[in-house]
Tab-separated table of C-alpha atoms in Angstrom:
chain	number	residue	atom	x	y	z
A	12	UNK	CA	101.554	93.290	103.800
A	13	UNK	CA	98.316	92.670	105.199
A	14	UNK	CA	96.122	93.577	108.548
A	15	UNK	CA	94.310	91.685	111.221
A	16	UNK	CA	90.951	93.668	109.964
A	17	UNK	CA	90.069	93.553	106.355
A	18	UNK	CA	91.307	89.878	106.265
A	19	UNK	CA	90.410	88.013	109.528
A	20	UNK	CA	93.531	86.026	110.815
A	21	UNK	CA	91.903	82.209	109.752
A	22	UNK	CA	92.101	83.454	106.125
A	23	UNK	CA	95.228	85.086	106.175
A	24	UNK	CA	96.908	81.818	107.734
A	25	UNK	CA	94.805	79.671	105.376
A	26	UNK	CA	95.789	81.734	101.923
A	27	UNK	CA	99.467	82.204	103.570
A	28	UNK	CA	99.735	78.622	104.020
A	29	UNK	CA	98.883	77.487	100.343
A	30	UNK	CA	101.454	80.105	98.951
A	31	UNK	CA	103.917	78.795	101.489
A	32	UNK	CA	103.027	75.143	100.004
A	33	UNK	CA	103.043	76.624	96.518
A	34	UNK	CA	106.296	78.134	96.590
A	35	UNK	CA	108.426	75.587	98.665
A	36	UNK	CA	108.505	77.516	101.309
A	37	UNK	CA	109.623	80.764	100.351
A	38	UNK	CA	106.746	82.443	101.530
A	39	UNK	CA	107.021	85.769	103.712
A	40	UNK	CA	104.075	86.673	105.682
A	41	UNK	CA	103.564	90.580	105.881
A	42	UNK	CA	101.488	91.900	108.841
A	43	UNK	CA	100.734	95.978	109.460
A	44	UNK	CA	97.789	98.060	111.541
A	45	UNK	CA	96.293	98.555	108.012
A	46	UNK	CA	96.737	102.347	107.763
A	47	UNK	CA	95.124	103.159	104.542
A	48	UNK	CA	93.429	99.937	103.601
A	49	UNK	CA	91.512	99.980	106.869
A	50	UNK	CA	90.801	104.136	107.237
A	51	UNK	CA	89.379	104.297	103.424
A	52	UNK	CA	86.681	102.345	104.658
A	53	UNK	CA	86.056	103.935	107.671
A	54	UNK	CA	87.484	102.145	110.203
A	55	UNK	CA	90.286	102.642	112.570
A	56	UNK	CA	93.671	100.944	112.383
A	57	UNK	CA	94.423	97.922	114.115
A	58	UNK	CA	95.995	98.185	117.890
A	59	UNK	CA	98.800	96.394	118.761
A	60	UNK	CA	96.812	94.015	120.532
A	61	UNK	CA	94.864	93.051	117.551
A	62	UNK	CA	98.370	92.453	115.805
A	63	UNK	CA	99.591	90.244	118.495
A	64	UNK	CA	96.244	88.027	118.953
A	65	UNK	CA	96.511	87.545	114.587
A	66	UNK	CA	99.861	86.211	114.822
A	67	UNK	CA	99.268	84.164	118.205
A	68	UNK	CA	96.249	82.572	116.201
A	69	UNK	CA	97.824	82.277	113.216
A	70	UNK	CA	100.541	79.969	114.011
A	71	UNK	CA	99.348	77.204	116.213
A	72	UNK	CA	96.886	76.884	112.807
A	73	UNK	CA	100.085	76.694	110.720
A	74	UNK	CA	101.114	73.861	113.143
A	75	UNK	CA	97.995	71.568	112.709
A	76	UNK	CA	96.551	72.097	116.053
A	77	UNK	CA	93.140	73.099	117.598
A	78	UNK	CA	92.246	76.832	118.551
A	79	UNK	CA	89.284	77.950	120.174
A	80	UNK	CA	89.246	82.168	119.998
A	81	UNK	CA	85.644	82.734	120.151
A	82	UNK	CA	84.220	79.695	120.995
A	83	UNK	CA	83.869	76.518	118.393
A	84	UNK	CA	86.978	74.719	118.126
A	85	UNK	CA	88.788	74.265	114.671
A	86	UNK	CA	91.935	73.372	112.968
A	87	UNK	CA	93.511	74.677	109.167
A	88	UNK	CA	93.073	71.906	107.220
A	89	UNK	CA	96.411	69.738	105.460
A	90	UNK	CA	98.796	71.902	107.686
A	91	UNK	CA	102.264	71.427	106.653
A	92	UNK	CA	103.392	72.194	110.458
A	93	UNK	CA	106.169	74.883	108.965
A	94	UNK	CA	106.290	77.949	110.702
A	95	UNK	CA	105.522	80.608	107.991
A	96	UNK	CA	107.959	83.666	108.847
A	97	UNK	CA	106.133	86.859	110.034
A	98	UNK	CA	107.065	90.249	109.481
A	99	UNK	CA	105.843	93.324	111.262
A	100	UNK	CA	105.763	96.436	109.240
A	101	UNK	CA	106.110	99.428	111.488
A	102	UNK	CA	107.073	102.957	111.900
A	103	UNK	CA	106.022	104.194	115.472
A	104	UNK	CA	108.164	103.034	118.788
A	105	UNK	CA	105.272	100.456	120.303
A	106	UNK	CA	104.586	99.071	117.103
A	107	UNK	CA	108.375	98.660	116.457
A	108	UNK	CA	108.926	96.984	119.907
A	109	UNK	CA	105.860	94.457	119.180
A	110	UNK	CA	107.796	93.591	115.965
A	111	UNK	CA	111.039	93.037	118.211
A	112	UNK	CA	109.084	90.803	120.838
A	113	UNK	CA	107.020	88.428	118.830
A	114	UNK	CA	107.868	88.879	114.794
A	115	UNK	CA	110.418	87.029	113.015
A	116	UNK	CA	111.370	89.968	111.074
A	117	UNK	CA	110.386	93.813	110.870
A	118	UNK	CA	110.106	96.159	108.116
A	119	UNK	CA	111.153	99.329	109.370
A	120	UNK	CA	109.638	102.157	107.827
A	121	UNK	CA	111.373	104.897	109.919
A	122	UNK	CA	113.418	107.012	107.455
A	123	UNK	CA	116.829	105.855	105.317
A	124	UNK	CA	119.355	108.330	107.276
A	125	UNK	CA	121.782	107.528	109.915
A	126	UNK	CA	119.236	108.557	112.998
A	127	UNK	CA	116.374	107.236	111.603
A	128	UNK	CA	117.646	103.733	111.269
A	129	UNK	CA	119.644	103.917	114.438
A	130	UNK	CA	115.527	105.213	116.094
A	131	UNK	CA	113.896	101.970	114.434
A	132	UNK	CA	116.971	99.427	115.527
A	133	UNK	CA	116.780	100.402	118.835
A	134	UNK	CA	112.868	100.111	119.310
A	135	UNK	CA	112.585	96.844	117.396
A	136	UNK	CA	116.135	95.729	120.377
A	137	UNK	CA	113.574	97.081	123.380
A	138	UNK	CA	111.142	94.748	122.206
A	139	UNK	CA	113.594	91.579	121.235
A	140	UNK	CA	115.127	91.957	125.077
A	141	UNK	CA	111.594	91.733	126.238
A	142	UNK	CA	111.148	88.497	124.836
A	143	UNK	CA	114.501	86.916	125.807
A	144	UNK	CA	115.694	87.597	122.239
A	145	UNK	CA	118.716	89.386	120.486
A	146	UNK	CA	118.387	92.080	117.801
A	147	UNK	CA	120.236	89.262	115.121
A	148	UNK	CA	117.776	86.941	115.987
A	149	UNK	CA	115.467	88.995	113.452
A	150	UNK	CA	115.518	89.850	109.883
A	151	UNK	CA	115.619	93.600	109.282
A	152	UNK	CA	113.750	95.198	105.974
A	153	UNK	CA	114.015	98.869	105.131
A	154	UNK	CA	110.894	100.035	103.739
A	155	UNK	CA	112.184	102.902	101.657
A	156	UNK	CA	110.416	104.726	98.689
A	157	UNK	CA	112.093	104.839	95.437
A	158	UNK	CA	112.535	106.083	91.939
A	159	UNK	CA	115.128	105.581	89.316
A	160	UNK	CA	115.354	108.282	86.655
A	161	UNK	CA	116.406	112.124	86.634
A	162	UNK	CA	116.195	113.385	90.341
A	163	UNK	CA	114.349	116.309	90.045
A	164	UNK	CA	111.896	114.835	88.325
A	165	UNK	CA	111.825	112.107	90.941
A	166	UNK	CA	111.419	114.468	93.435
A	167	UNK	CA	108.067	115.843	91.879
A	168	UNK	CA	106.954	112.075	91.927
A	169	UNK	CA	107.235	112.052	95.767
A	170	UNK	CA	105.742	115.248	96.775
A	171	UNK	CA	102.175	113.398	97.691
A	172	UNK	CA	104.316	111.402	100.219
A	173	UNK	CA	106.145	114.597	101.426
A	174	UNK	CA	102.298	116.145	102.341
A	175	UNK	CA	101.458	112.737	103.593
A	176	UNK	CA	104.029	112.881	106.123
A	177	UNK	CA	103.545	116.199	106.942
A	178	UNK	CA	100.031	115.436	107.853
A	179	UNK	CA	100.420	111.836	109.482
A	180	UNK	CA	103.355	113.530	112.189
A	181	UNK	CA	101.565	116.917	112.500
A	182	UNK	CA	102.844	118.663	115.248
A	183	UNK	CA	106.436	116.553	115.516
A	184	UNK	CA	109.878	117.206	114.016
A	185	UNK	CA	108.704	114.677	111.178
A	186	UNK	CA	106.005	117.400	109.898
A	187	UNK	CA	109.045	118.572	108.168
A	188	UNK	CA	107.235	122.295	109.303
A	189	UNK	CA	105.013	122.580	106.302
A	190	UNK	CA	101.442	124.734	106.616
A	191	UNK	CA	98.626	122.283	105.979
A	192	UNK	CA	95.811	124.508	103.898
A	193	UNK	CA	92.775	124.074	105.734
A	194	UNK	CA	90.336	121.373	104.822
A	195	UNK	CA	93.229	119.019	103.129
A	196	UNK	CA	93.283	115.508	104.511
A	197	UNK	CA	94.295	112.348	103.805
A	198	UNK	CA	91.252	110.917	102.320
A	199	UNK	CA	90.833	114.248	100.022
A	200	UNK	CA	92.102	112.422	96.870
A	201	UNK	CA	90.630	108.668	96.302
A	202	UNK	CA	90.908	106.232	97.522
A	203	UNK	CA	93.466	108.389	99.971
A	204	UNK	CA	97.065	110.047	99.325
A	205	UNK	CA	99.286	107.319	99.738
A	206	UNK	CA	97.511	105.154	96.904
A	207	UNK	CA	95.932	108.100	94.832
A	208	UNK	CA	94.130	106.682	91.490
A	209	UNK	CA	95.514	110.075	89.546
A	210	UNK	CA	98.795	110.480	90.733
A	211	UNK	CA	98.740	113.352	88.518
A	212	UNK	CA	96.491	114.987	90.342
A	213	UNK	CA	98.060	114.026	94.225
A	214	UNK	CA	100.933	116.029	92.533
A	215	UNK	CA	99.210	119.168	91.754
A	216	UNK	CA	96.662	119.112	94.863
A	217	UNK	CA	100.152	118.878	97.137
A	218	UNK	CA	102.069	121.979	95.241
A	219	UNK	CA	101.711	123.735	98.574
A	220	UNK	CA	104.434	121.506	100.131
A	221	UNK	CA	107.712	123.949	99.570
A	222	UNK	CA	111.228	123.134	97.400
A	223	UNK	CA	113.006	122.788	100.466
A	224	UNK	CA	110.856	120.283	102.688
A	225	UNK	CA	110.699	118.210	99.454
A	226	UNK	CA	114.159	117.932	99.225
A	227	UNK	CA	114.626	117.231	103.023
A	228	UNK	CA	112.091	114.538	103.298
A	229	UNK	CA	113.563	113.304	100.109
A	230	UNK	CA	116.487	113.036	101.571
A	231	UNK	CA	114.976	111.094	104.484
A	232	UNK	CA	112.947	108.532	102.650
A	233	UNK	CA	113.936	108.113	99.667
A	234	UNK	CA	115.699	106.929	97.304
A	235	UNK	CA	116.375	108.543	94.004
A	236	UNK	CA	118.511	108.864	90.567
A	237	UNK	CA	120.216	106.952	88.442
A	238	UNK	CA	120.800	103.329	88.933
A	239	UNK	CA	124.347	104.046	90.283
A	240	UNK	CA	123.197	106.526	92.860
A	241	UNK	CA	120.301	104.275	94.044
A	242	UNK	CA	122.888	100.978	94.569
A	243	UNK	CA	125.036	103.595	96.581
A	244	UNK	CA	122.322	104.575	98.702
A	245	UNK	CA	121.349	101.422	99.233
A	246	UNK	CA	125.148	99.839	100.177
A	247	UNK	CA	124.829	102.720	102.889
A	248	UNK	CA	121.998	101.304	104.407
A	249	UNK	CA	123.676	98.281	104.850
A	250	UNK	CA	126.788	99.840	106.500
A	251	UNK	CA	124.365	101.008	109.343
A	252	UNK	CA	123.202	97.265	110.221
């Protein structure tokens, strides 16, 4: 998955179109605000706007034809005319419902229970019905965090995420209720906490996130064990949709 910022949308559709060429068309085209990739140098993530105007430039270039964004006129070079599929990753309603109007699929990141899917379905169908579309007329992806191997230890792995979320949704139900210490912030461990260079280290500077919120957000977003209890997990999913 990549953003309309760090890559600028004539380079994404350029190197998207090669690997589309390269692999016979097999090619999936990920697209997201850029959370960490854009805040660890400063910037802020990309607006739903700036999502919209990447993939509205994007494909008339995949289709041979002239665009004119900022002035000069140009074309991609050897387009095969295919439309490369896009997918949206998201998490928050409007970004889910931009995903629904204009993507070709979604990759929900909301949460692997019941609810959570049920939140993320619904958003993406708000957006689909504002484009004339139907909920099947996208592909759905779970984005879902996972580790195979004894479950407590497993756990332990995902505790930076657990303190990630807690900060990211401060002040919502999706805090999970956990007491921030004062000064800790996403960018305290480098590059940030969701991509930590010492993971290690993410796990002992998050030991203030309790058992019990580890467990629930576990619960939530994850999915962890043996092999056996990771397929199960993952044939529910599929019973929900």
């Amino acid at each position: 998955v990549t953003n309309p910022l760090t890559r600028h949308a004539t380079v994404t559709a350029a190197a998207a179109a090669t690997v589309d060429e390269l692999t016979g068309g097999r090619f999936v085209l990920g697209l997201g605000s850029g959370e960490s990739s854009v805040r660890v140098i400063g910037w802020k993530t990309a607006t739903l706007a700036q999502v919209r105007e990447c993939i509205e430039l994007m494909r008339p270039l995949w289709d041979g034809q002239w665009v004119q964004p900022d002035g000069p006129s140009f074309r991609l070079n050897f387009a095969t005319g295919r439309r490369i599929t896009v997918y949206v990753a998201a998490t928050r309603p409007k970004m889910l419902q931009l995903a629904g109007e204009i993507a070709d699929g979604v990759i929900m990141v909301t949460g692997i229970s019941k609810e959570s899917i049920d939140y993320g379905l619904r958003n993406v169908e708000t957006g689909a019905r504002r484009a004339g579309r139907r909920l099947e007329d996208l592909d759905i992806a779970t984005g879902v965090y996972c580790h195979v191997g004894d479950r407590g230890a497993a756990m332990k792995q995902a505790q930076p995420f657990a303190a990630l979320y807690a900060l990211r949704y401060r002040g919502t139900e999706r805090d999970f209720g956990v007491d921030i210490p004062d000064g800790f912030g996403i960018s305290t461990l480098y590059p940030d906490l969701l991509h930590a260079e010492d993971w290690q280290q993410a796990i002992e500077a998050t030991n203030w996130v309790p058992d019990h919120v580890l467990e629930a957000f576990t619960d939530e977003f994850c999915l962890l064990g043996s092999g056996e209890d990771i397929a199960t997990g993952v044939g529910r999913l599929a019973s929900y949709g």
